[in-house]
mmCIF file of C-alpha atoms in Angstrom:
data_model
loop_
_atom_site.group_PDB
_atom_site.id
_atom_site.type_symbol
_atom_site.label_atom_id
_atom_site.label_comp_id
_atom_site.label_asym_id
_atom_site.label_seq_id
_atom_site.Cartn_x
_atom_site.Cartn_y
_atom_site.Cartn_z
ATOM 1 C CA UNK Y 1314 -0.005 -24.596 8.970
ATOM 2 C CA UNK Y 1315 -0.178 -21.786 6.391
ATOM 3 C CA UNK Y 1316 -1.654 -18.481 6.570
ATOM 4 C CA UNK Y 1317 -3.927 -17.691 3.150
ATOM 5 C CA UNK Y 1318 -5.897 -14.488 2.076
ATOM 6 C CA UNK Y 1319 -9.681 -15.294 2.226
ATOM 7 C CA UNK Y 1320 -11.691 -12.042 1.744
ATOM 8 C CA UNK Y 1321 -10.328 -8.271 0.712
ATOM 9 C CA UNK Y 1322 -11.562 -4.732 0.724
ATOM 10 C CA UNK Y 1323 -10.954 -1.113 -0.015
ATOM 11 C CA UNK Y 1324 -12.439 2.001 0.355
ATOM 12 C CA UNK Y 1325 -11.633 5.706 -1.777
ATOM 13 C CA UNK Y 1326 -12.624 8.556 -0.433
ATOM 14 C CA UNK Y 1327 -15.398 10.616 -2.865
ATOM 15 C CA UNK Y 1328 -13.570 13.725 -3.551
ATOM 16 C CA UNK Y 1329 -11.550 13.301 -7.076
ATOM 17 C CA UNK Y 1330 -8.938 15.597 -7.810
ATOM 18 C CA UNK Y 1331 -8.320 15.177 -11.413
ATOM 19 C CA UNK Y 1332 -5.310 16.876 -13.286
ATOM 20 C CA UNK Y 1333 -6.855 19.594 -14.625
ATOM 21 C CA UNK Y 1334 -7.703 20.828 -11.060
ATOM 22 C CA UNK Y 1335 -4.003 20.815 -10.441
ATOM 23 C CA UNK Y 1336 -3.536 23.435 -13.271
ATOM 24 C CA UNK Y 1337 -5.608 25.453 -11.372
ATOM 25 C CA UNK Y 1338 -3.691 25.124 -8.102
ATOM 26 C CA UNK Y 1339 0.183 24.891 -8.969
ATOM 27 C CA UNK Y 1340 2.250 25.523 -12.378
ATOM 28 C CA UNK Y 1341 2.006 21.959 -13.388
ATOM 29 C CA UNK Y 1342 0.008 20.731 -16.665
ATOM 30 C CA UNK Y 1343 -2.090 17.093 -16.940
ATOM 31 C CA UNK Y 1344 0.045 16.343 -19.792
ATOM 32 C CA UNK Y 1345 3.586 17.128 -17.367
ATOM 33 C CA UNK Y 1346 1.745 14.814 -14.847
ATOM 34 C CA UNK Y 1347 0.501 11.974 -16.925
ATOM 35 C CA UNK Y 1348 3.812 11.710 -18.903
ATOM 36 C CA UNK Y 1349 5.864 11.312 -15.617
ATOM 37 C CA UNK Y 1350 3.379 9.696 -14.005
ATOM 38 C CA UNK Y 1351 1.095 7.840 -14.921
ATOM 39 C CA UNK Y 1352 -1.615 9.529 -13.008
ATOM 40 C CA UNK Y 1353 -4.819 11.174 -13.899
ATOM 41 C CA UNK Y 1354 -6.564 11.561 -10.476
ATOM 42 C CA UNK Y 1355 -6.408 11.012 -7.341
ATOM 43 C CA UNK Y 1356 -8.812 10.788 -4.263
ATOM 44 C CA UNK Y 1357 -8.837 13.151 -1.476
ATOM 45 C CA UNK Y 1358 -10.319 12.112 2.407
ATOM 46 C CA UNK Y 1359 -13.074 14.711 3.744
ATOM 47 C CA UNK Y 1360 -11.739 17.889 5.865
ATOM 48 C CA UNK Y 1361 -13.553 15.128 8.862
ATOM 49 C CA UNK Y 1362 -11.909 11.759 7.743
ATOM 50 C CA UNK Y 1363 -9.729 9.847 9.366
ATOM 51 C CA UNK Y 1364 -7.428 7.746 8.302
ATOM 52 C CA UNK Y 1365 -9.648 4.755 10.470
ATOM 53 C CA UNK Y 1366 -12.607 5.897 8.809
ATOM 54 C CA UNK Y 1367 -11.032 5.160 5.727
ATOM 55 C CA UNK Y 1368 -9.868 1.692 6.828
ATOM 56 C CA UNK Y 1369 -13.248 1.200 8.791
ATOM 57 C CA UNK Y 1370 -15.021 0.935 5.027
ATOM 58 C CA UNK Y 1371 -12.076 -1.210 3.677
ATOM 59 C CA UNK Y 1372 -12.298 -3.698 6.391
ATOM 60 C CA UNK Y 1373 -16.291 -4.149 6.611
ATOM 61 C CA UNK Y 1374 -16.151 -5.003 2.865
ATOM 62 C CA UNK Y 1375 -12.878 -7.132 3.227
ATOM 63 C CA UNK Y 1376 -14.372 -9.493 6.239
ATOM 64 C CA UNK Y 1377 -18.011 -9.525 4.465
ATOM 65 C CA UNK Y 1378 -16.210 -10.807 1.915
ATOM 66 C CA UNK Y 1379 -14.485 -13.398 3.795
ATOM 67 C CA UNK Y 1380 -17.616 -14.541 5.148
ATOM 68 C CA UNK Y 1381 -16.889 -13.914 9.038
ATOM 69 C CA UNK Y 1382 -18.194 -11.457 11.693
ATOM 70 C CA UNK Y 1383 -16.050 -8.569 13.273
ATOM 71 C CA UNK Y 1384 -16.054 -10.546 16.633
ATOM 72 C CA UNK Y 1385 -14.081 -13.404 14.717
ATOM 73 C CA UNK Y 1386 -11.093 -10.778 14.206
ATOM 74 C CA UNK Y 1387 -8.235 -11.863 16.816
ATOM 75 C CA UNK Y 1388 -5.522 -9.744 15.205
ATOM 76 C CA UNK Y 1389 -5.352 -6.056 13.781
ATOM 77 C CA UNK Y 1390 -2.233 -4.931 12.270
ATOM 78 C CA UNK Y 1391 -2.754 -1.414 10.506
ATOM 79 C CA UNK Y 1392 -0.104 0.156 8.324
ATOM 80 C CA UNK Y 1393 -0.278 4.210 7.657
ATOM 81 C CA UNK Y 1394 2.074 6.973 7.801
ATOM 82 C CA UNK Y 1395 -0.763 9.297 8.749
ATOM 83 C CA UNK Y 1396 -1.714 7.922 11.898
ATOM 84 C CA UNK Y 1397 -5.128 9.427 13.813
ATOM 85 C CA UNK Y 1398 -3.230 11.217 16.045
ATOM 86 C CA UNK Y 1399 0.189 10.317 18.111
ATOM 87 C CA UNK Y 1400 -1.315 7.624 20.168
ATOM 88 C CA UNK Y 1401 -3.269 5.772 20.998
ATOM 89 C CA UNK Y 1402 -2.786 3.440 17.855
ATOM 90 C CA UNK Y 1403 -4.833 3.911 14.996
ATOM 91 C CA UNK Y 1404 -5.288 0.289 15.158
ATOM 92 C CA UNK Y 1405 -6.986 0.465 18.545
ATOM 93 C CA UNK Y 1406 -9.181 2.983 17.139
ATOM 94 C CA UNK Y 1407 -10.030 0.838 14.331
ATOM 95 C CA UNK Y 1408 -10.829 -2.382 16.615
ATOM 96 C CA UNK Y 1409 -13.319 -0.096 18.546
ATOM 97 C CA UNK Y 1410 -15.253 1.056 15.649
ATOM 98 C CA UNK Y 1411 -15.339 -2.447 14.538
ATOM 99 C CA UNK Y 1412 -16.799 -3.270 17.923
ATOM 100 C CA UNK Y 1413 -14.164 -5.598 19.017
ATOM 101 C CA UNK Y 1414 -12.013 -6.394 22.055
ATOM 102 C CA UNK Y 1415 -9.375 -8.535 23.141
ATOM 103 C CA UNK Y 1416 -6.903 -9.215 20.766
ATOM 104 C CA UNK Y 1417 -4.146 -7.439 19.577
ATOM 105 C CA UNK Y 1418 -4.015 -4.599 17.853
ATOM 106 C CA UNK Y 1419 -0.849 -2.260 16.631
ATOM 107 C CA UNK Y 1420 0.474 -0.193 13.873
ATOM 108 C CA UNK Y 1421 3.195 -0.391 11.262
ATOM 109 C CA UNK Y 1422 5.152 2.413 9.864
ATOM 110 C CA UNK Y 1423 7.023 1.405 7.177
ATOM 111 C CA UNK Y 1424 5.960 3.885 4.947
ATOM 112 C CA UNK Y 1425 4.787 2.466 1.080
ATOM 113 C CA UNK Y 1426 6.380 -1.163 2.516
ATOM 114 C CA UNK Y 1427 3.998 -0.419 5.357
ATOM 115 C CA UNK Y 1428 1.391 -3.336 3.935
ATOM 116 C CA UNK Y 1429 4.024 -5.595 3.012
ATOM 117 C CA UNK Y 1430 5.687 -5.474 6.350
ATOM 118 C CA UNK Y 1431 2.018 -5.474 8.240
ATOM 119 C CA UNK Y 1432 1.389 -8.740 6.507
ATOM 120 C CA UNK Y 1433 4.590 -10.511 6.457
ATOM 121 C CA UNK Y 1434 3.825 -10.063 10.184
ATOM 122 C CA UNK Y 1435 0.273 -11.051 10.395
ATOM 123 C CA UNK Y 1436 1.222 -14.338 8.458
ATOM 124 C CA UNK Y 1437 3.458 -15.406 11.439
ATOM 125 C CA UNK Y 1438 0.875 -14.727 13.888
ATOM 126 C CA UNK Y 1439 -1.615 -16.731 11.948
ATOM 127 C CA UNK Y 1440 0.495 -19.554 10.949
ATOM 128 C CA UNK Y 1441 2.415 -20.210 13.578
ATOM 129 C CA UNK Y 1442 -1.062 -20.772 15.531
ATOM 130 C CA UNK Y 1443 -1.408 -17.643 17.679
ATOM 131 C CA UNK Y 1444 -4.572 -16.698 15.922
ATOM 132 C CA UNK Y 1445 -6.925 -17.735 13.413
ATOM 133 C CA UNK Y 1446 -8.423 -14.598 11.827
ATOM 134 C CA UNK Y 1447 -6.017 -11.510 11.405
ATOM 135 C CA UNK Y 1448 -7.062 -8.124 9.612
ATOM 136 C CA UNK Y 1449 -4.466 -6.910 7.760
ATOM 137 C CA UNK Y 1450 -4.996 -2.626 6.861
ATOM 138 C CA UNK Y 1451 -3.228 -0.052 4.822
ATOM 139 C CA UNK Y 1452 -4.907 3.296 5.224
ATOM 140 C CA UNK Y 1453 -3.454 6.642 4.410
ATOM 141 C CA UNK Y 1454 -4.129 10.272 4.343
ATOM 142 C CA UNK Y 1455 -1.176 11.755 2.694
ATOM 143 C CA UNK Y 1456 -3.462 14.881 1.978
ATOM 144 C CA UNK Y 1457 -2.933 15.974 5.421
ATOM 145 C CA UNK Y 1458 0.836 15.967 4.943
ATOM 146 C CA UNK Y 1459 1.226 17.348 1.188
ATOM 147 C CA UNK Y 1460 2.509 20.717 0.294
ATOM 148 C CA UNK Y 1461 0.016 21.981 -2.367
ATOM 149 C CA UNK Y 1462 2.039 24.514 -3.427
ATOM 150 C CA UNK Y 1463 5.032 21.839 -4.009
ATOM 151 C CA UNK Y 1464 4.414 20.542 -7.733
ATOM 152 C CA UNK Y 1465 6.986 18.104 -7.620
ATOM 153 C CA UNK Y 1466 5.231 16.207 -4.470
ATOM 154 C CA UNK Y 1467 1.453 17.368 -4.424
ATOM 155 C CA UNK Y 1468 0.727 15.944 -7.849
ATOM 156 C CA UNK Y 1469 1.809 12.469 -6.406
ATOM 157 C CA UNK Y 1470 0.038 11.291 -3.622
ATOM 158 C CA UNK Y 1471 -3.683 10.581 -2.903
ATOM 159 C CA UNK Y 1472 -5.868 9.252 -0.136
ATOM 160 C CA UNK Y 1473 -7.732 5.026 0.579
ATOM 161 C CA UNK Y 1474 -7.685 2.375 2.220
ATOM 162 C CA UNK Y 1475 -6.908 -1.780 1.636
ATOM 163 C CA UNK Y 1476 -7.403 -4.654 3.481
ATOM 164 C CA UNK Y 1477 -6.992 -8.765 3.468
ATOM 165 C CA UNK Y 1478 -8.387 -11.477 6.002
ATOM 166 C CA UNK Y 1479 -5.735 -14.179 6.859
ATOM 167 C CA UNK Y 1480 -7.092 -17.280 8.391
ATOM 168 C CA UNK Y 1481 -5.099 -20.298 9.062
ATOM 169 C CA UNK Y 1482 -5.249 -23.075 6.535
ATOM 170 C CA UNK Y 1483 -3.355 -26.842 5.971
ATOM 171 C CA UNK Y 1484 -3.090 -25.247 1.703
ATOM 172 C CA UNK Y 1485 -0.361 -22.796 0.678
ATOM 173 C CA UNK Y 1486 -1.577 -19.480 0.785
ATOM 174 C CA UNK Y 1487 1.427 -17.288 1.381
ATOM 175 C CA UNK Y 1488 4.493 -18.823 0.405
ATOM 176 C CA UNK Y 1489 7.103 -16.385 1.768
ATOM 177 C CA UNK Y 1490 8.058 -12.832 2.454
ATOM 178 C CA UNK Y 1491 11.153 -11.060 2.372
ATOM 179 C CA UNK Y 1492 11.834 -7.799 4.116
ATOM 180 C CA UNK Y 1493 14.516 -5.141 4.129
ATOM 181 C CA UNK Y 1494 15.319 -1.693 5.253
ATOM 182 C CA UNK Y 1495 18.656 0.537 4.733
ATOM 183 C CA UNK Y 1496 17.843 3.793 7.124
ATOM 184 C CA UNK Y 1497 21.489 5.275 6.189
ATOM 185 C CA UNK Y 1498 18.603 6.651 2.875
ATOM 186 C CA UNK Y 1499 16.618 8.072 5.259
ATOM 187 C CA UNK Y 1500 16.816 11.619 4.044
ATOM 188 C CA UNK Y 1501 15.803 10.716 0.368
ATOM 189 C CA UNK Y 1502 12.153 10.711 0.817
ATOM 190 C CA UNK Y 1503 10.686 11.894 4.400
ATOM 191 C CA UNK Y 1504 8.382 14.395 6.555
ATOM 192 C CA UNK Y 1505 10.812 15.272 8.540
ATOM 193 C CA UNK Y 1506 9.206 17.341 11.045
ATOM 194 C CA UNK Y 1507 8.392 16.409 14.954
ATOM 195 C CA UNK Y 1508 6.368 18.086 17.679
ATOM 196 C CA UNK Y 1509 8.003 19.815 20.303
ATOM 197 C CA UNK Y 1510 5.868 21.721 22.844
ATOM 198 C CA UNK Y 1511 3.105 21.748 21.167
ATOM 199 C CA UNK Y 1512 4.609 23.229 17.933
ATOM 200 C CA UNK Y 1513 6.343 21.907 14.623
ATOM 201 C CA UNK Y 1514 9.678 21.407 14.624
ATOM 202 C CA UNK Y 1515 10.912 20.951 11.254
ATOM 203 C CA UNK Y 1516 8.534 20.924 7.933
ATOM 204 C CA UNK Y 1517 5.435 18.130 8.362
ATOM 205 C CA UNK Y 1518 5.676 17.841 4.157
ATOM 206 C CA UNK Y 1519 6.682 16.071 2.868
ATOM 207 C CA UNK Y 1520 10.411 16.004 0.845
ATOM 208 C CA UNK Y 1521 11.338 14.135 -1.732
ATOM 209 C CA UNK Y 1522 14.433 13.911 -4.128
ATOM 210 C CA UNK Y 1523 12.860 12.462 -6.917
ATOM 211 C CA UNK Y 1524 15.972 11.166 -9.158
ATOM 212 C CA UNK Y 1525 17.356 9.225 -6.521
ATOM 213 C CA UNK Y 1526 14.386 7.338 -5.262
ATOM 214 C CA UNK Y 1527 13.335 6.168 -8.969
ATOM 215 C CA UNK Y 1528 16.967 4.592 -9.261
ATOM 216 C CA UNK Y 1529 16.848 3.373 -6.069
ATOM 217 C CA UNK Y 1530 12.758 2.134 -6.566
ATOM 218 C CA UNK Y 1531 13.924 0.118 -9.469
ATOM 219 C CA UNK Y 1532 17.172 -1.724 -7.924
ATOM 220 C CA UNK Y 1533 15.317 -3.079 -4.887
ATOM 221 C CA UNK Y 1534 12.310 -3.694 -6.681
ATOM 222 C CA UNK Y 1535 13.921 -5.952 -9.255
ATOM 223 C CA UNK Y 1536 15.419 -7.207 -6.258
ATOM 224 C CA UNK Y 1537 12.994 -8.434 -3.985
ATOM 225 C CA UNK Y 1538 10.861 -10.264 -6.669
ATOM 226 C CA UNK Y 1539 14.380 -12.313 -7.543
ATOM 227 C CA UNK Y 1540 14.621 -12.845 -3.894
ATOM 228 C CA UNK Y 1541 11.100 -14.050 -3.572
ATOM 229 C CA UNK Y 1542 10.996 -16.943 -6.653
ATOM 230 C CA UNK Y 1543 14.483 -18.093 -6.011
ATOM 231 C CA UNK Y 1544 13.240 -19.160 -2.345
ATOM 232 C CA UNK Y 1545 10.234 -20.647 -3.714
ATOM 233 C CA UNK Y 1546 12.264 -22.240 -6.680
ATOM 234 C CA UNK Y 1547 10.068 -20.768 -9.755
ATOM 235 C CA UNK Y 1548 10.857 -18.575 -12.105
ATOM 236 C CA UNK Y 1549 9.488 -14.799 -12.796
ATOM 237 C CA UNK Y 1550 7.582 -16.610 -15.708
ATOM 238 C CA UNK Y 1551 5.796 -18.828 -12.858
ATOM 239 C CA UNK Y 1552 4.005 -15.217 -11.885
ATOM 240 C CA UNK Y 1553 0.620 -14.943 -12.536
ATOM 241 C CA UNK Y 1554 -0.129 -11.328 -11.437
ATOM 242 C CA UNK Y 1555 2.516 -8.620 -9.980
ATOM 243 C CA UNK Y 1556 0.916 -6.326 -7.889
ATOM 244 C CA UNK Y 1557 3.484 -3.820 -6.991
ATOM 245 C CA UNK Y 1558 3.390 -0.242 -5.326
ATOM 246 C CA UNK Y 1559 1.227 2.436 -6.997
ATOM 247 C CA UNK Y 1560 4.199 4.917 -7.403
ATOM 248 C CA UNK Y 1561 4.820 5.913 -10.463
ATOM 249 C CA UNK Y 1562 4.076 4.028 -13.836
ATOM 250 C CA UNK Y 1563 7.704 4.301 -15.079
ATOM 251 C CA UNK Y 1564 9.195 2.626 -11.769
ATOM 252 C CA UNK Y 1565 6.756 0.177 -12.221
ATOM 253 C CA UNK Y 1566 6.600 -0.072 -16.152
ATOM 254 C CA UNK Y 1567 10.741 0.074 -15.473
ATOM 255 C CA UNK Y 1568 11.124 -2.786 -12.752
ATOM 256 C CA UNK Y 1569 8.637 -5.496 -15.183
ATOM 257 C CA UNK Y 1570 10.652 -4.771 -18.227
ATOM 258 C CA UNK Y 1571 13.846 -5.654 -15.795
ATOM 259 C CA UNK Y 1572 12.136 -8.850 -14.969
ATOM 260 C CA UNK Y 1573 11.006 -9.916 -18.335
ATOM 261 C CA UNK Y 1574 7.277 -9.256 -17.219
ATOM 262 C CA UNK Y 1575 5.055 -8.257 -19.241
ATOM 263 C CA UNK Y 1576 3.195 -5.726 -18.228
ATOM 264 C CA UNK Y 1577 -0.297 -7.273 -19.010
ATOM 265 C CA UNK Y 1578 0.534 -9.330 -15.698
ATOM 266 C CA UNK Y 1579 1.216 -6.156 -13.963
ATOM 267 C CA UNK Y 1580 -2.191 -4.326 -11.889
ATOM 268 C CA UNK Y 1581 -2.146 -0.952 -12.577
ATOM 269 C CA UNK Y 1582 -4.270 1.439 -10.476
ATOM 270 C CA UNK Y 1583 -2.032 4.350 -10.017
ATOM 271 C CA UNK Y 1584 -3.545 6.184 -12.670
ATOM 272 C CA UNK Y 1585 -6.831 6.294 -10.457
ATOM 273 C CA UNK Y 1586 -5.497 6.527 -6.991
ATOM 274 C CA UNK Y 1587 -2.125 8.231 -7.284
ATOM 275 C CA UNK Y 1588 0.271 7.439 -4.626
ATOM 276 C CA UNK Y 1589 -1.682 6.268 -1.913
ATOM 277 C CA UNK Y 1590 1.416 4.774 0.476
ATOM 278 C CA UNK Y 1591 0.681 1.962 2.197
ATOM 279 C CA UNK Y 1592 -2.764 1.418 0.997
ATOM 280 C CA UNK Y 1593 -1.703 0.736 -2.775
ATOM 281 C CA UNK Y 1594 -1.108 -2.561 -2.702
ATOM 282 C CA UNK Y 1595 -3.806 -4.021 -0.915
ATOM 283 C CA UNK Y 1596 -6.554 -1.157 -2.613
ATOM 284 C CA UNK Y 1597 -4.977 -2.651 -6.066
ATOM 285 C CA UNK Y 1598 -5.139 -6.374 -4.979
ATOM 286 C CA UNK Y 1599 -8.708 -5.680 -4.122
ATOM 287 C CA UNK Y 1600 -9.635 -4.038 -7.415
ATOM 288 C CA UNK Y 1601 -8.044 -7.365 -9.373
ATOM 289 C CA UNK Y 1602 -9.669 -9.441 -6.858
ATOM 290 C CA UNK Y 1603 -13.277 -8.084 -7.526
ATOM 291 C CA UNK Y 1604 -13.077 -7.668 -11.377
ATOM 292 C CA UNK Y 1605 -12.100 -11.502 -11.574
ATOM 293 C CA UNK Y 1606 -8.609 -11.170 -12.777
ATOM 294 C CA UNK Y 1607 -7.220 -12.755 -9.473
ATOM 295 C CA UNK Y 1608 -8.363 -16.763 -9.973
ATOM 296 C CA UNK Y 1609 -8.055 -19.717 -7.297
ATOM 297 C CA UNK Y 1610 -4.297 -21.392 -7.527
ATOM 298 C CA UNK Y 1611 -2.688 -17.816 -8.891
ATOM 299 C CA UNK Y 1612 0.765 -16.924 -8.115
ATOM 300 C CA UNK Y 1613 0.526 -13.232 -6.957
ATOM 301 C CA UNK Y 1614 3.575 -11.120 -5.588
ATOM 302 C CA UNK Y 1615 3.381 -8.176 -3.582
ATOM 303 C CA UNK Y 1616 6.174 -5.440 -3.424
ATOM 304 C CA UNK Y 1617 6.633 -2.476 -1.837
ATOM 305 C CA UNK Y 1618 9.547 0.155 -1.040
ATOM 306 C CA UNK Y 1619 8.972 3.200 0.675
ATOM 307 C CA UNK Y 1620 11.017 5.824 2.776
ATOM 308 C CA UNK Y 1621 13.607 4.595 5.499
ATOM 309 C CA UNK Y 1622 14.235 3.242 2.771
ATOM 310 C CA UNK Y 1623 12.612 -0.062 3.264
ATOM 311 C CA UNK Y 1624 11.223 -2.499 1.035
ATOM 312 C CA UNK Y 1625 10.156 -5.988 0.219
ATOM 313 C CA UNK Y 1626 7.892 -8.655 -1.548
ATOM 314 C CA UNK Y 1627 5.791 -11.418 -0.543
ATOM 315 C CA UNK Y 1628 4.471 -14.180 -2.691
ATOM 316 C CA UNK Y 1629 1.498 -16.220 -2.143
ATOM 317 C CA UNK Y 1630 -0.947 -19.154 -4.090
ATOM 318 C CA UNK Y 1631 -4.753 -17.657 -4.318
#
């Protein structure tokens, strides 16, 4: 029994803040951000959206698209960084505005991995049996935790949501996943702040030491897609489409040219969305999904590193 992909979603949030808006906010230029970067624009969630609103549109349009009804959901793993509130899980909140009950429902904080993780977990569930249909989320509001006076973080990030349907199936559908974490990096890239009666402890930004993370981006990067077509015995030639984390175009531009990838097989969307966490992959998977560059019996791999540091691929046959 496999586990394989069979409808997707995503959902941006209407508010664009474009480059030139920056300017107007920080002392940062478009042209400082786009040659660092990548990124032109990003989207921003509504003073009154949540981070389950955002993944509320994502998953309507992910199981429409798989053909199913809510009710047929028996999983719900959501990945986000900026959770609803402390508890309960934003998951559960999701599965109630979905209108469903009875199944399990939890989150994932694994940072930018956080979708990789989520669904490296979701596949056991579904193929070892323990449920057909799983929902599979990566909504973020990094918004609510950005500095906007910080130009070397607030010109990063941005606000969506992603999400896949997994149902079982006797065909291939993911192949493997491959997950790591080192938490002795756990300062590199962080919000570091906690609640302590009822106040901040700490700063709630987040902090980042850029230099570091790029080198450190690129290694495991390189890494896990190795990892991933040496278990499957292929080569990185046998890859259809890389769909890696919206971060920054040089780590990405940087890991493909590592790989001997060109970067024509690469999806791109961080010049539209910016950072957005643990919803990049799956908002970018959607995108090539919808505009027809995904096609049935593609090899696609996932990666994903984030703060912790963790990080990790998966590769699967459309």
């Amino acid at each position: 029994m496999y586990s394989r992909v069979i409808g997707t979603g995503s959902y941006l949030p209407e508010k664009i803040l474009t480059n030139l808006d920056l300017e107007r906010m920080v002392d940062t230029s478009d042209e400082w951000i786009r040659a660092r970067t990548g990124i032109v624009q990003r989207h921003i969630a509504a003073d009154q959206q949540l981070a389950s609103d955002l993944a509320l549109e994502a998953s309507r349009r992910a199981i429409d698209a798989a053909g199913i009804q809510p009710q047929e959901i028996e999983l719900i793993i959501l990945a986000t960084t900026t959770p609803d509130m402390i508890f309960p899980s934003t998951a559960c909140i999701l599965q109630d505005k979905l209108g469903i009950t009875g199944g399990p429902a939890f989150d994932v904080q694994a940072v930018c991995s956080g979708f990789i993780y989520a669904l490296a977990t979701a596949d056991m569930f579904v193929s070892s049996g323990k449920c057909k249909h799983a929902l599979v989320v990566g909504t973020e509001v990094y918004s609510r935790i950005i500095d906007w006076t910080d130009r070397s973080t607030c010109v990063l990030f941005g606000d969506g949501a992603g999400t896949v349907v997994l149902t079982q199936s006797n065909q291939p559908g993911i192949l493997s996943s491959h997950l790591h974490a080192n938490g002795s990096h756990n300062k590199l890239l962080a919000a570091p702040g906690n609640i302590c009666g009822g106040k901040i402890q700490g700063t709630p930004f987040i902090t980042m030491e850029g230099n570091a993370v790029f080198k450190f981006a690129v290694k495991v990067l390189e890494e896990a897609v190795t990892e991933a077509v040496t278990a499957n015995n292929l080569q990185t030639s046998d890859i259809d489409w890389l769909i890696p984390h919206q971060a920054n175009i040089r780590i990405i531009k940087s890991t493909a040219k590592k790989l001997g990838i060109p970067m024509e097989k690469v999806v791109t969307t961080v010049d539209q969305h910016g950072n957005t966490s643990a919803a990049s992959v799956p908002l970018a998977l959607d995108i090539a999904v919808r505009d027809g560059r995904i096609q049935s019996n593609q090899c696609i791999l996932l990666e994903g590193v984030g703060g912790g540091f963790t990080w990790g691929s998966i590769l699967l046959r459309w």
